[in-house]
Coordinates of C-alpha atoms in Angstrom, one line a residue:
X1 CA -4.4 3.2 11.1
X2 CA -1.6 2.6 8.2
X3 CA 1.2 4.2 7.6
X4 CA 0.5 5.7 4.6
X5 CA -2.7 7.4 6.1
X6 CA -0.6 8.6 9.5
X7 CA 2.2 10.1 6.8
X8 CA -0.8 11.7 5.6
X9 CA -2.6 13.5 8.8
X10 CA 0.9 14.5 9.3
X11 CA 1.1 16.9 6.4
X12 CA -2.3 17.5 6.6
X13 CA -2.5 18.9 9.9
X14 CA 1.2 20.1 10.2
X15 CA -0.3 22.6 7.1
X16 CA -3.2 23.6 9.1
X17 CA -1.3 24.5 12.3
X18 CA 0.8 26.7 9.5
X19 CA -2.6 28.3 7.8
X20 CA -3.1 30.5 10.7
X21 CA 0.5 31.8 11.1
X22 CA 2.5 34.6 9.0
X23 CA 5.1 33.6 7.2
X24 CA 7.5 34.6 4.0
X25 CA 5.7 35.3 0.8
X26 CA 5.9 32.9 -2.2
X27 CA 7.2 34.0 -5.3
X28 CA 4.2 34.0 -8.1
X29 CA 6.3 31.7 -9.7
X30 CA 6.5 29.5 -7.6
X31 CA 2.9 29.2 -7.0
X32 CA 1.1 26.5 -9.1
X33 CA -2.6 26.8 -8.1
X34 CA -5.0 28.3 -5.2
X35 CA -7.2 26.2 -3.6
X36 CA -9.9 28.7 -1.7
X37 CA -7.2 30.8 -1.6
X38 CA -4.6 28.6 0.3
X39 CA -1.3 28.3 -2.4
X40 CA 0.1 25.2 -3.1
X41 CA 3.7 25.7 -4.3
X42 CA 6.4 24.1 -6.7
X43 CA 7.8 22.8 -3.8
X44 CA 5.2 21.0 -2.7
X45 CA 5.3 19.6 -6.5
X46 CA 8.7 18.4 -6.1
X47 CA 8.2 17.0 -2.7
X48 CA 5.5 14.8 -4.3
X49 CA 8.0 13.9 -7.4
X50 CA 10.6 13.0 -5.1
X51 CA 9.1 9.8 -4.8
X52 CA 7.6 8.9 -8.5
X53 CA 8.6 5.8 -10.3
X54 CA 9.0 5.5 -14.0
X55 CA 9.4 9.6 -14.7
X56 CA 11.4 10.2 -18.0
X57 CA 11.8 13.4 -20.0
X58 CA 8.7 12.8 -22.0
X59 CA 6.3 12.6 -19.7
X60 CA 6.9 14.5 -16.2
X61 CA 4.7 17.5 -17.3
X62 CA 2.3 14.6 -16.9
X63 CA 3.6 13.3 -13.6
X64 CA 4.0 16.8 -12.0
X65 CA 0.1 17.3 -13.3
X66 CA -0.8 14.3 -11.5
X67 CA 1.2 15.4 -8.3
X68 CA -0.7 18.7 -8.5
X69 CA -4.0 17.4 -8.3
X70 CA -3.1 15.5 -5.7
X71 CA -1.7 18.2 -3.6
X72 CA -5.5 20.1 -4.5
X73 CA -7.6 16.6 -3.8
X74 CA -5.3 16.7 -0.3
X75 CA -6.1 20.9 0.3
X76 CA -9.6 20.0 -0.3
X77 CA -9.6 17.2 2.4
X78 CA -7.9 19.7 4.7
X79 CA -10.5 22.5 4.8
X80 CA -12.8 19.9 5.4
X81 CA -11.0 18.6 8.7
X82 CA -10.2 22.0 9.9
X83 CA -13.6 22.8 10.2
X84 CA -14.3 19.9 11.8
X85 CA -11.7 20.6 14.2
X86 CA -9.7 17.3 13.9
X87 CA -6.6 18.2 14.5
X88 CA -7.6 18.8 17.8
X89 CA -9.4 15.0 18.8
X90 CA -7.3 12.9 20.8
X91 CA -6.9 9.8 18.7
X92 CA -5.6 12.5 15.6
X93 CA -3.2 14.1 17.8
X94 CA -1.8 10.8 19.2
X95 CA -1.5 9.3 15.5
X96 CA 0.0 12.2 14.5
X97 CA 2.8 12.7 17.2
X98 CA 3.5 8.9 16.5
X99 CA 3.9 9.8 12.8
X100 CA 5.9 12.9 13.2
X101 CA 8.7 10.7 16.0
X102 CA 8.7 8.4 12.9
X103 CA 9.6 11.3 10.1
X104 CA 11.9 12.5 12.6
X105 CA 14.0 9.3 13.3
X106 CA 14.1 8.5 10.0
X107 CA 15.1 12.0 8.9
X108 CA 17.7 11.8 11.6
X109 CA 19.1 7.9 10.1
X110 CA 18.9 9.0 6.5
X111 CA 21.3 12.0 7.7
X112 CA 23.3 9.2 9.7
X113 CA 23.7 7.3 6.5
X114 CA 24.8 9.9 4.0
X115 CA 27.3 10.6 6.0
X116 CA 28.5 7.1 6.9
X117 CA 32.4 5.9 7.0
X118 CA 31.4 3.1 5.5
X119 CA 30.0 4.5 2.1
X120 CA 32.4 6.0 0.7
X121 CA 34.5 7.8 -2.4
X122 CA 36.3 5.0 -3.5
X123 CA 33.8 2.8 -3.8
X124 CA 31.3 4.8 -6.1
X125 CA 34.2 5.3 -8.3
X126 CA 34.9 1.6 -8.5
X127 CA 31.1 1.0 -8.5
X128 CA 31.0 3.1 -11.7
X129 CA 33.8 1.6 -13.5
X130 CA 32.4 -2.0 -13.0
X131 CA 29.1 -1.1 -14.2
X132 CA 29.7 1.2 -17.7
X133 CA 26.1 0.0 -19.0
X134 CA 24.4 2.0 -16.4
X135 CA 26.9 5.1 -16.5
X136 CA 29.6 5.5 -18.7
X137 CA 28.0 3.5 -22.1
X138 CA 23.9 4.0 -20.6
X139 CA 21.6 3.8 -23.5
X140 CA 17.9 4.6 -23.8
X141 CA 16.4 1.3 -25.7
X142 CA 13.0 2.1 -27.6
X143 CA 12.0 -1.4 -27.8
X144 CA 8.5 -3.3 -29.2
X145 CA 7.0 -6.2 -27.4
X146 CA 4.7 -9.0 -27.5
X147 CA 4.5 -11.1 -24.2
X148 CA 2.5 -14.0 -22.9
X149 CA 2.3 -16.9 -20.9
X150 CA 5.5 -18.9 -21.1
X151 CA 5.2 -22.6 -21.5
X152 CA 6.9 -24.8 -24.2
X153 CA 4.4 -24.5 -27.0
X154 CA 5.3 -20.5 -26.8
X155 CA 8.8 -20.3 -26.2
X156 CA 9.5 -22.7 -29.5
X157 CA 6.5 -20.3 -31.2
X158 CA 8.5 -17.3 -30.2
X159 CA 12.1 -18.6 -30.6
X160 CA 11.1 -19.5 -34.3
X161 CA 9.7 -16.5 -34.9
X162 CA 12.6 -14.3 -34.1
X163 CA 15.2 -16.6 -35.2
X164 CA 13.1 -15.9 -38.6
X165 CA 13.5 -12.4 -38.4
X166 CA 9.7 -12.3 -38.6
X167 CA 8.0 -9.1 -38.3
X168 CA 6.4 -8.2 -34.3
X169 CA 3.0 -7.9 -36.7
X170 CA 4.1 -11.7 -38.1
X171 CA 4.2 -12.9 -34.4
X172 CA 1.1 -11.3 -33.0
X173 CA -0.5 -13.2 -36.1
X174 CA 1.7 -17.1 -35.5
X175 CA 0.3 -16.6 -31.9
X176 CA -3.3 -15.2 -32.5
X177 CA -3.5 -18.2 -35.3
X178 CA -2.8 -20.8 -32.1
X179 CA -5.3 -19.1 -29.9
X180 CA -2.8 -18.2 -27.7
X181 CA -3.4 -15.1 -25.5
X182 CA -0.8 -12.0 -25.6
X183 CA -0.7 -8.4 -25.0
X184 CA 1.9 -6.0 -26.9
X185 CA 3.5 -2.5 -27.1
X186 CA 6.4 -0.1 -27.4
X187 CA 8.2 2.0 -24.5
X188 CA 11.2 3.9 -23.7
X189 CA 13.3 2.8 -21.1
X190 CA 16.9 3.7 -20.0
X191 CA 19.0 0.7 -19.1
X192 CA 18.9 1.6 -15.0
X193 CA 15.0 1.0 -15.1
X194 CA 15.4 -2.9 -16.8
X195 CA 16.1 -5.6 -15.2
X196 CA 20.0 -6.2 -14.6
X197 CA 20.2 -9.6 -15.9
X198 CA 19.0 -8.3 -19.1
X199 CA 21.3 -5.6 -19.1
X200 CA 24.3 -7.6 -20.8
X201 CA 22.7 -9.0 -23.5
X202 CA 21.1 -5.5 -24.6
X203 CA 24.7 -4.3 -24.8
X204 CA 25.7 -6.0 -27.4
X205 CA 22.3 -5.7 -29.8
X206 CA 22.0 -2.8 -32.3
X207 CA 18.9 -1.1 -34.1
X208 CA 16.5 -3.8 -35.6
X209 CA 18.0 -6.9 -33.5
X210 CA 15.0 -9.1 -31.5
X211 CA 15.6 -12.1 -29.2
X212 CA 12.9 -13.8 -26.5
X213 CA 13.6 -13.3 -23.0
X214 CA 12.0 -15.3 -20.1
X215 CA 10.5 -13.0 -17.1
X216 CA 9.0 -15.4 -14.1
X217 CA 6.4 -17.3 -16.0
X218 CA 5.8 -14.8 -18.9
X219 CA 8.1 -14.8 -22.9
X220 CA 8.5 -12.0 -24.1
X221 CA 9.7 -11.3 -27.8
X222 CA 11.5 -7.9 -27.8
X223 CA 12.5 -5.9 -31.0
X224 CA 14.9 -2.9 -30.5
X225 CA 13.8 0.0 -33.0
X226 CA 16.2 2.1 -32.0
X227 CA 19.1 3.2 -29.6
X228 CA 20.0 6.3 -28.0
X229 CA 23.6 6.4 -26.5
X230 CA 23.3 8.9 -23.3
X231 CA 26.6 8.4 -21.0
X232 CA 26.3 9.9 -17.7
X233 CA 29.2 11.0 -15.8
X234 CA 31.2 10.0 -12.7
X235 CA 29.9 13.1 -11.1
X236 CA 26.3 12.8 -11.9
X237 CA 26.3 9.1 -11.2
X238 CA 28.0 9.7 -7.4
X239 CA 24.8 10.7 -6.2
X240 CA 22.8 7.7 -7.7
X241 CA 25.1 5.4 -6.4
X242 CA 25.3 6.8 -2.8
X243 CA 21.8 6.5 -2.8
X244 CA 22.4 2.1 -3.8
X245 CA 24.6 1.8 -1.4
X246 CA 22.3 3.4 1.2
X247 CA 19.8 1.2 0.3
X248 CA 21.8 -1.8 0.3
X249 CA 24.0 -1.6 3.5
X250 CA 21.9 0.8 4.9
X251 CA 20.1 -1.8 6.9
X252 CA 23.0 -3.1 8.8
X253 CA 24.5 0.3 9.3
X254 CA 21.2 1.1 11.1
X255 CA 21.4 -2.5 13.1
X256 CA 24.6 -1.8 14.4
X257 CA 23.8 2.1 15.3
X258 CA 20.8 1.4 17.4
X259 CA 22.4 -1.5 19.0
X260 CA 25.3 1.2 20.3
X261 CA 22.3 3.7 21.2
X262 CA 20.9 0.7 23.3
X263 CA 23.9 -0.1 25.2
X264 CA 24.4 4.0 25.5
X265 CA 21.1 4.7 27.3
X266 CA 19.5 4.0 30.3
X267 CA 16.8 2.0 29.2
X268 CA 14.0 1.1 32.4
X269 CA 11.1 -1.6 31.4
X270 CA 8.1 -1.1 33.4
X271 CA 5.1 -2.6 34.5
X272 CA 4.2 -6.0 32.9
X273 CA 7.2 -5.2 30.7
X274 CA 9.7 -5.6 33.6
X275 CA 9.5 -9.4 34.3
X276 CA 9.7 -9.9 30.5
X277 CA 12.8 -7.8 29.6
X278 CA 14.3 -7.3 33.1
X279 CA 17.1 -9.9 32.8
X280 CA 18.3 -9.0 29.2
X281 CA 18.9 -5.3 30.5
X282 CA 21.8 -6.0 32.9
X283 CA 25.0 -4.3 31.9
X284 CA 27.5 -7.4 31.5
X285 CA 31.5 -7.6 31.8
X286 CA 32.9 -7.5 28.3
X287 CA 34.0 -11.2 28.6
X288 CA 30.6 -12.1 29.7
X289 CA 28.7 -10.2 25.9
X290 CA 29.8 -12.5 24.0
X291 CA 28.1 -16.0 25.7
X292 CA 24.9 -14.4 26.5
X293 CA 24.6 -13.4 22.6
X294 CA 25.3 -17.2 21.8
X295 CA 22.7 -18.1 23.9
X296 CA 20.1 -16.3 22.6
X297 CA 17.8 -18.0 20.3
X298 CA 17.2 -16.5 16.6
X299 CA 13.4 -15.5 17.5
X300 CA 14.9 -13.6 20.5
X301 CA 17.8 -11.8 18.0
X302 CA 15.1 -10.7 15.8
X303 CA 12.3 -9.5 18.5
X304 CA 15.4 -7.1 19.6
X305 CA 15.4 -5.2 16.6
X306 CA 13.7 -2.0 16.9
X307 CA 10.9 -1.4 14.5
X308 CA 12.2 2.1 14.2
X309 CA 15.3 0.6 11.9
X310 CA 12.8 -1.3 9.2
X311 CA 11.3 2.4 8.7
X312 CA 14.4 4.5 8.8
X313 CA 15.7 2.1 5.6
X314 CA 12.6 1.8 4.4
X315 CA 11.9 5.2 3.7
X316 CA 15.3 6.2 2.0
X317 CA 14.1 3.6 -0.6

């Protein structure tokens, strides 16, 4: 069973073993639809957006619609198992004790994280000051584009083009005229949702400016129609860039944790486990650490690592 569907039993049953039990009424405002009479909340709503990509002040009514209907579509699913009495068959209640040790450790490393020595003040200030087009000059580009496959015929169709100031219209027509296959648009995007190498470049441009940009194997020709500048302060941004950071070192952070629960516990391998791990368990003189970890190979380093640390980081993502 994947992850995503033991995340899910989780909260599904976790809800039904709280249907039958008394609890605090929910404001009316905070309630955002009945399903058979069960609420689903605003919380709930938020829980969901926690984790949306792409949400920007014109469109999260939409988003939080979408993250509605998907707490009903998951309410509807529950009445079904609860009648069914699934949270009570063996292979659901292991999967979902399994899921609920993984919420939990990760819960407990995210916690470990925010709160690490190594991530701290000084750097999100410096952080901030080095990076002034994400936080201190951030703009929200409205741009226009007309992408397609890159190859050498394009780029010199599309370099021409905009070094001719030619109309986006003007360049869908030099490239439909070649039969060359494109696809165009306009978005919104703040400048921490493109790409950083781009990020330069669109600091210096103003209203009206175009230039062609290479992405993998696809040219794009991008016109700016307008520029909104909208700053965000050291304060707001502190949170953001914890968050980076987490991300970033997060990983080894982790590594080095569980390595200093490991030599913390008394850890037993049993069974046809024992003959296999038996050797690598002794406690060794200080002096002694240091040689055996030089001996080890680099498939035995990375079968050490405990799958518990790819989730923890994983899931602050």
């Amino acid at each position: 069973m994947n992850k995503i569907l033991k995340l899910t039993l989780v909260v599904i049953f976790c809800n039904l073993a709280a249907c039958g039990k008394g609890g605090e009424k929910v404001a009316s405002s905070q309630i955002a639809a009945k399903v058979n009479g069960v609420e689903i909340t605003t919380h709930q709503i938020d829980s969901v957006m926690a984790g949306a990509q792409n949400v920007t002040a014109e469109n999260v009514a939409e988003f939080r619609k979408k993250a509605l209907d998907k707490l009903i579509d998951q309410q509807l699913v529950l009445d079904k198992a609860s009648k069914e009495s699934l949270d009570r068959t063996p292979d659901v209640i292991l999967e979902i004790e399994a899921a609920k040790k993984e919420i939990l450790a990760r819960a407990y490393l995210k916690k470990m994280l925010a709160s690490s020595s190594e991530i701290n003040d000084s750097e999100f200030k410096k952080y901030y000051d080095e990076h002034t087009e994400l936080f201190s000059k951030r703009r929200v580009y409205n741009l226009q584009d007309i992408s397609t496959q890159s190859n050498a015929q394009t780029l010199e169709l599309l370099k021409g083009d905009v070094t001719a100031q030619k109309s986006m219209m003007d360049i869908a027509e030099s490239l439909k005229a070649k039969g060359i296959k494109f696809s165009s648009g306009s978005f919104t995007r703040p400048a921490e949702q493109l790409p950083l190498d781009i990020l330069p470049k669109m600091q210096l441009l103003k209203d009206g400016d175009m230039f062609v940009w290479q992405s993998g194997d696809i040219a794009h020709a991008i016109k700016l129609t307008s520029i909104e500048e909208s700053p965000v302060g050291l304060l707001e941004a502190t949170p953001m860039i914890k968050n980076y950071f987490i991300n970033t070192r997060g990983k080894q952070i982790v590594e080095d944790k569980i390595k200093k629960f490991r030599q913390e516990a008394k850890i037993e391998y049993l069974g046809a486990f024992a003959s296999q791990s038996g050797a690598s368990q002794v406690k060794l003189p200080a002096a002694d650490k240091a040689e055996a970890a030089s001996n080890l190979t680099e498939e035995q380093k990375k079968s050490k690592k405990d799958s518990t640390i790819e989730a923890g980081v994983a899931g602050l993502k």
